[in-house]
Amino acid sequence: VHGHITGSAGMTLDFAYQPLSLYPATCTSPDGTGCTIQPGTAPTRVVEYTAAAHLYGSIALFDRLQISIVAPLAITRGDAFVFGMGPSGMLPGINDPQFVLADPRLHVKVNALDDRDSGFRLAFVGFITAPTGHAIAPRRFVGDEDPTFGGHVVAELVTSGFHLAANVGGIWRDGDTLFSTEALGQLTYALAVGYEITPMLDVFAEVVGATTFRSAVDENPLEARLSARMRVDDVAFSLGG
């Protein structure tokens, strides 16, 4: 964090194809265990795609504090999933694309240490979200049913063009449930390494994960990302996946 009454703004575009698909299954127990899927069964694309433009703006104060707001504008569609009798036995679909203000997020970052001689930096980040996505488009999986909050500690080392960063923290959720999956609080973590190829061009690799400390695979996500960033004066362009 650098500057006093220094603002910045930007937009990040992302796209997810079939982020949520479900298979109809036959279960031998009411608790959802002992389930089998018939061979050749096609999945239902509950969320066929989600495209989002994350608009953000921030202001830096006192060379120590940064306050940011992120507003994700999303468009999504998906198919209905039938798993029982009557309206309660179906997840509704959206035949036509639906526009949604997904959960906006307020960030506060405090720069605790910035040793320019060694290149080591340490910061604390806190955030809170508002559940607008679920309020606008319930059961479309573009946000949480309740507000969430969390934070993390960020450490970074920059030396001779190399960047090494790590963060660890957590997020609190109220336990929204879809079948056997619960959206619980999680420990979050990330590790990234980057290199400045030129003063204008950087490349990065990152591993991001979370865990609820339970054995379910869907409660322990882990993914890797590659990205590149180009700076032109005060404007930066990033591409990653």
Tab-separated table of C-alpha atoms in Angstrom:
chain	number	residue	atom	x	y	z
A	1	VAL	CA	0.000	0.000	0.000
A	2	HIS	CA	1.521	3.284	-1.095
A	3	GLY	CA	0.234	6.841	-1.243
A	4	HIS	CA	-2.215	9.089	0.549
A	5	ILE	CA	-5.611	9.749	-0.993
A	6	THR	CA	-4.404	7.786	-4.014
A	7	GLY	CA	-7.139	6.044	-5.975
A	8	SER	CA	-7.248	3.180	-8.433
A	9	ALA	CA	-9.960	1.422	-10.416
A	10	GLY	CA	-10.244	-1.514	-12.758
A	11	MET	CA	-12.183	-4.454	-14.083
A	12	THR	CA	-11.496	-8.190	-14.144
A	13	LEU	CA	-13.354	-10.468	-16.574
A	14	ASP	CA	-13.751	-14.185	-15.916
A	15	PHE	CA	-15.728	-17.082	-17.341
A	16	ALA	CA	-16.599	-20.519	-15.978
A	17	TYR	CA	-18.074	-23.258	-18.186
A	18	GLN	CA	-20.225	-25.887	-16.471
A	19	PRO	CA	-18.979	-25.078	-12.956
A	20	LEU	CA	-21.847	-27.110	-11.440
A	21	SER	CA	-23.215	-30.319	-12.979
A	22	LEU	CA	-25.224	-33.007	-11.158
A	23	TYR	CA	-25.957	-36.643	-11.989
A	24	PRO	CA	-29.264	-38.314	-11.036
A	25	ALA	CA	-28.517	-41.200	-8.683
A	26	THR	CA	-30.341	-44.000	-6.897
A	27	CYS	CA	-29.578	-44.131	-3.173
A	28	THR	CA	-30.284	-46.984	-0.766
A	29	SER	CA	-30.266	-44.795	2.351
A	30	PRO	CA	-32.305	-41.682	3.252
A	31	ASP	CA	-29.113	-39.903	4.335
A	32	GLY	CA	-27.840	-39.902	0.751
A	33	THR	CA	-25.311	-42.716	1.065
A	34	GLY	CA	-25.069	-45.925	-0.920
A	35	CYS	CA	-25.805	-44.118	-4.194
A	36	THR	CA	-25.225	-45.442	-7.700
A	37	ILE	CA	-25.336	-43.741	-11.106
A	38	GLN	CA	-26.607	-45.726	-14.059
A	39	PRO	CA	-24.012	-46.182	-16.833
A	40	GLY	CA	-24.473	-43.739	-19.681
A	41	THR	CA	-26.359	-41.196	-17.553
A	42	ALA	CA	-25.757	-37.641	-18.744
A	43	PRO	CA	-25.223	-34.884	-16.172
A	44	THR	CA	-27.585	-31.938	-15.735
A	45	ARG	CA	-25.837	-28.604	-16.207
A	46	VAL	CA	-27.321	-26.843	-13.191
A	47	VAL	CA	-24.994	-23.939	-13.991
A	48	GLU	CA	-24.070	-24.108	-17.665
A	49	TYR	CA	-21.890	-21.022	-17.539
A	50	THR	CA	-21.192	-17.908	-15.506
A	51	ALA	CA	-19.511	-14.851	-16.989
A	52	ALA	CA	-18.621	-11.974	-14.687
A	53	ALA	CA	-17.151	-8.494	-14.799
A	54	HIS	CA	-15.637	-7.635	-11.421
A	55	LEU	CA	-15.574	-3.839	-11.122
A	56	TYR	CA	-13.356	-2.522	-8.377
A	57	GLY	CA	-12.162	0.733	-6.927
A	58	SER	CA	-9.811	1.535	-4.072
A	59	ILE	CA	-8.251	4.407	-2.186
A	60	ALA	CA	-4.964	4.411	-0.278
A	61	LEU	CA	-4.543	6.461	2.877
A	62	PHE	CA	-1.520	7.395	5.005
A	63	ASP	CA	0.812	5.024	3.080
A	64	ARG	CA	-0.613	2.242	5.277
A	65	LEU	CA	-4.298	1.697	4.604
A	66	GLN	CA	-6.222	0.675	1.499
A	67	ILE	CA	-10.032	0.472	1.263
A	68	SER	CA	-11.487	-1.339	-1.745
A	69	ILE	CA	-14.917	-2.266	-3.078
A	70	VAL	CA	-15.471	-5.056	-5.623
A	71	ALA	CA	-18.819	-5.331	-7.449
A	72	PRO	CA	-19.189	-8.509	-9.576
A	73	LEU	CA	-21.701	-8.172	-12.420
A	74	ALA	CA	-22.551	-11.669	-13.647
A	75	ILE	CA	-24.637	-13.357	-16.322
A	76	THR	CA	-25.564	-17.023	-15.965
A	77	ARG	CA	-27.897	-19.770	-17.127
A	78	GLY	CA	-28.540	-23.418	-16.256
A	79	ASP	CA	-30.922	-26.351	-16.539
A	80	ALA	CA	-33.465	-27.624	-14.012
A	81	PHE	CA	-32.439	-30.686	-12.006
A	82	VAL	CA	-35.220	-33.054	-10.920
A	83	PHE	CA	-34.460	-35.330	-7.968
A	84	GLY	CA	-37.888	-35.942	-6.379
A	85	MET	CA	-41.603	-35.303	-6.535
A	86	GLY	CA	-43.228	-31.860	-6.626
A	87	PRO	CA	-41.608	-28.400	-6.516
A	88	SER	CA	-39.451	-29.337	-3.534
A	89	GLY	CA	-37.860	-32.091	-5.612
A	90	MET	CA	-36.389	-29.799	-8.246
A	91	LEU	CA	-33.657	-27.220	-8.601
A	92	PRO	CA	-35.113	-24.628	-11.012
A	93	GLY	CA	-33.273	-23.730	-14.194
A	94	ILE	CA	-32.962	-20.567	-16.273
A	95	ASN	CA	-33.693	-21.017	-19.972
A	96	ASP	CA	-32.646	-17.458	-20.772
A	97	PRO	CA	-29.447	-15.861	-19.455
A	98	GLN	CA	-29.984	-13.920	-16.224
A	99	PHE	CA	-28.064	-10.815	-15.177
A	100	VAL	CA	-27.110	-10.653	-11.489
A	101	LEU	CA	-25.211	-8.347	-9.165
A	102	ALA	CA	-23.264	-11.068	-7.396
A	103	ASP	CA	-22.058	-10.554	-3.835
A	104	PRO	CA	-20.153	-7.228	-3.570
A	105	ARG	CA	-17.149	-7.234	-1.265
A	106	LEU	CA	-15.580	-4.571	0.954
A	107	HIS	CA	-11.821	-4.997	1.553
A	108	VAL	CA	-9.627	-3.263	4.104
A	109	LYS	CA	-5.856	-3.816	3.850
A	110	VAL	CA	-3.309	-2.601	6.405
A	111	ASN	CA	0.355	-2.472	5.433
A	112	ALA	CA	2.116	-3.629	8.597
A	113	LEU	CA	5.674	-3.790	7.248
A	114	ASP	CA	7.393	-2.563	4.075
A	115	ASP	CA	11.160	-3.028	4.271
A	116	ARG	CA	12.385	-1.559	1.006
A	117	ASP	CA	16.000	-2.587	1.654
A	118	SER	CA	15.196	-6.310	1.877
A	119	GLY	CA	12.045	-6.238	-0.277
A	120	PHE	CA	9.957	-7.915	2.437
A	121	ARG	CA	6.348	-6.803	2.953
A	122	LEU	CA	3.657	-7.886	5.389
A	123	ALA	CA	-0.028	-6.924	5.324
A	124	PHE	CA	-3.318	-7.831	6.992
A	125	VAL	CA	-6.555	-7.975	4.990
A	126	GLY	CA	-10.164	-8.158	6.176
A	127	PHE	CA	-13.332	-8.364	4.086
A	128	ILE	CA	-17.112	-8.683	4.264
A	129	THR	CA	-19.662	-9.517	1.548
A	130	ALA	CA	-23.363	-8.791	1.015
A	131	PRO	CA	-25.627	-11.622	-0.307
A	132	THR	CA	-27.107	-9.765	-3.285
A	133	GLY	CA	-26.552	-12.653	-5.702
A	134	HIS	CA	-28.851	-15.003	-3.813
A	135	ALA	CA	-31.400	-12.234	-3.192
A	136	ILE	CA	-31.647	-11.434	-6.920
A	137	ALA	CA	-31.369	-14.980	-8.286
A	138	PRO	CA	-32.031	-17.568	-5.559
A	139	ARG	CA	-30.744	-21.089	-6.192
A	140	ARG	CA	-28.595	-19.923	-9.113
A	141	PHE	CA	-25.334	-20.330	-7.159
A	142	VAL	CA	-23.887	-16.881	-7.832
A	143	GLY	CA	-23.486	-15.988	-4.157
A	144	ASP	CA	-24.041	-17.002	-0.549
A	145	GLU	CA	-27.409	-16.936	1.203
A	146	ASP	CA	-25.983	-14.870	4.075
A	147	PRO	CA	-23.217	-12.305	4.540
A	148	THR	CA	-19.707	-13.718	4.821
A	149	PHE	CA	-16.568	-12.283	6.315
A	150	GLY	CA	-12.953	-13.227	6.723
A	151	GLY	CA	-9.372	-12.151	6.384
A	152	HIS	CA	-5.827	-13.256	5.761
A	153	VAL	CA	-2.195	-12.395	6.358
A	154	VAL	CA	-0.094	-11.659	3.267
A	155	ALA	CA	3.710	-11.903	3.136
A	156	GLU	CA	5.731	-10.978	0.047
A	157	LEU	CA	9.415	-10.901	-0.863
A	158	VAL	CA	10.605	-8.981	-3.934
A	159	THR	CA	14.245	-9.224	-4.937
A	160	SER	CA	16.161	-9.068	-8.232
A	161	GLY	CA	12.956	-9.222	-10.259
A	162	PHE	CA	11.586	-12.264	-8.427
A	163	HIS	CA	8.335	-12.132	-6.469
A	164	LEU	CA	7.440	-14.705	-3.819
A	165	ALA	CA	4.149	-14.305	-1.939
A	166	ALA	CA	2.070	-16.384	0.455
A	167	ASN	CA	-1.120	-15.827	2.384
A	168	VAL	CA	-3.137	-17.742	4.932
A	169	GLY	CA	-6.480	-16.857	6.465
A	170	GLY	CA	-10.084	-17.894	6.687
A	171	ILE	CA	-13.659	-17.211	5.646
A	172	TRP	CA	-16.830	-17.620	7.717
A	173	ARG	CA	-20.007	-18.964	6.115
A	174	ASP	CA	-23.317	-19.822	7.762
A	175	GLY	CA	-23.487	-23.400	6.451
A	176	ASP	CA	-25.713	-23.243	3.338
A	177	THR	CA	-26.448	-26.800	2.182
A	178	LEU	CA	-26.957	-28.443	-1.218
A	179	PHE	CA	-27.721	-32.153	-0.758
A	180	SER	CA	-24.692	-33.497	1.164
A	181	THR	CA	-22.466	-30.463	0.534
A	182	GLU	CA	-22.267	-27.706	3.142
A	183	ALA	CA	-20.785	-24.260	2.537
A	184	LEU	CA	-18.931	-23.972	5.835
A	185	GLY	CA	-16.144	-21.785	7.112
A	186	GLN	CA	-12.777	-22.561	5.584
A	187	LEU	CA	-9.085	-22.085	6.131
A	188	THR	CA	-7.705	-20.496	2.955
A	189	TYR	CA	-4.142	-20.421	1.669
A	190	ALA	CA	-2.170	-19.471	-1.424
A	191	LEU	CA	1.407	-19.455	-2.686
A	192	ALA	CA	2.612	-17.499	-5.726
A	193	VAL	CA	5.889	-16.934	-7.536
A	194	GLY	CA	6.543	-14.396	-10.265
A	195	TYR	CA	9.279	-12.847	-12.349
A	196	GLU	CA	9.660	-9.455	-14.030
A	197	ILE	CA	10.733	-10.307	-17.578
A	198	THR	CA	10.935	-6.623	-18.444
A	199	PRO	CA	9.877	-3.470	-16.565
A	200	MET	CA	6.587	-3.777	-18.484
A	201	LEU	CA	5.927	-7.538	-18.361
A	202	ASP	CA	5.547	-9.942	-15.416
A	203	VAL	CA	4.612	-13.639	-15.311
A	204	PHE	CA	3.143	-15.452	-12.295
A	205	ALA	CA	2.235	-18.958	-11.147
A	206	GLU	CA	-0.085	-19.492	-8.191
A	207	VAL	CA	-1.583	-22.337	-6.169
A	208	VAL	CA	-4.783	-21.551	-4.239
A	209	GLY	CA	-6.623	-23.836	-1.831
A	210	ALA	CA	-9.035	-24.066	1.071
A	211	THR	CA	-10.163	-26.672	3.554
A	212	THR	CA	-12.955	-27.286	6.063
A	213	PHE	CA	-10.810	-29.967	7.759
A	214	ARG	CA	-13.297	-32.613	6.652
A	215	SER	CA	-12.677	-35.472	4.221
A	216	ALA	CA	-15.203	-34.504	1.516
A	217	VAL	CA	-13.418	-33.698	-1.760
A	218	ASP	CA	-15.733	-30.777	-2.550
A	219	GLU	CA	-14.837	-29.151	0.788
A	220	ASN	CA	-11.100	-29.121	0.025
A	221	PRO	CA	-10.699	-27.241	-3.290
A	222	LEU	CA	-7.256	-26.757	-4.809
A	223	GLU	CA	-6.333	-25.142	-8.111
A	224	ALA	CA	-3.313	-23.792	-9.982
A	225	ARG	CA	-3.189	-20.635	-12.093
A	226	LEU	CA	-0.829	-19.048	-14.597
A	227	SER	CA	-0.965	-15.373	-15.478
A	228	ALA	CA	0.884	-12.551	-17.172
A	229	ARG	CA	0.690	-8.813	-16.532
A	230	MET	CA	1.711	-5.938	-18.777
A	231	ARG	CA	2.046	-2.351	-17.569
A	232	VAL	CA	1.601	0.674	-19.809
A	233	ASP	CA	2.157	3.851	-17.803
A	234	ASP	CA	-0.468	3.763	-15.002
A	235	VAL	CA	-2.554	1.020	-16.649
A	236	ALA	CA	-2.013	-2.728	-16.136
A	237	PHE	CA	-3.422	-5.568	-18.251
A	238	SER	CA	-3.538	-9.134	-16.868
A	239	LEU	CA	-4.400	-12.463	-18.486
A	240	GLY	CA	-4.609	-15.751	-16.626
A	241	GLY	CA	-6.336	-19.061	-16.189
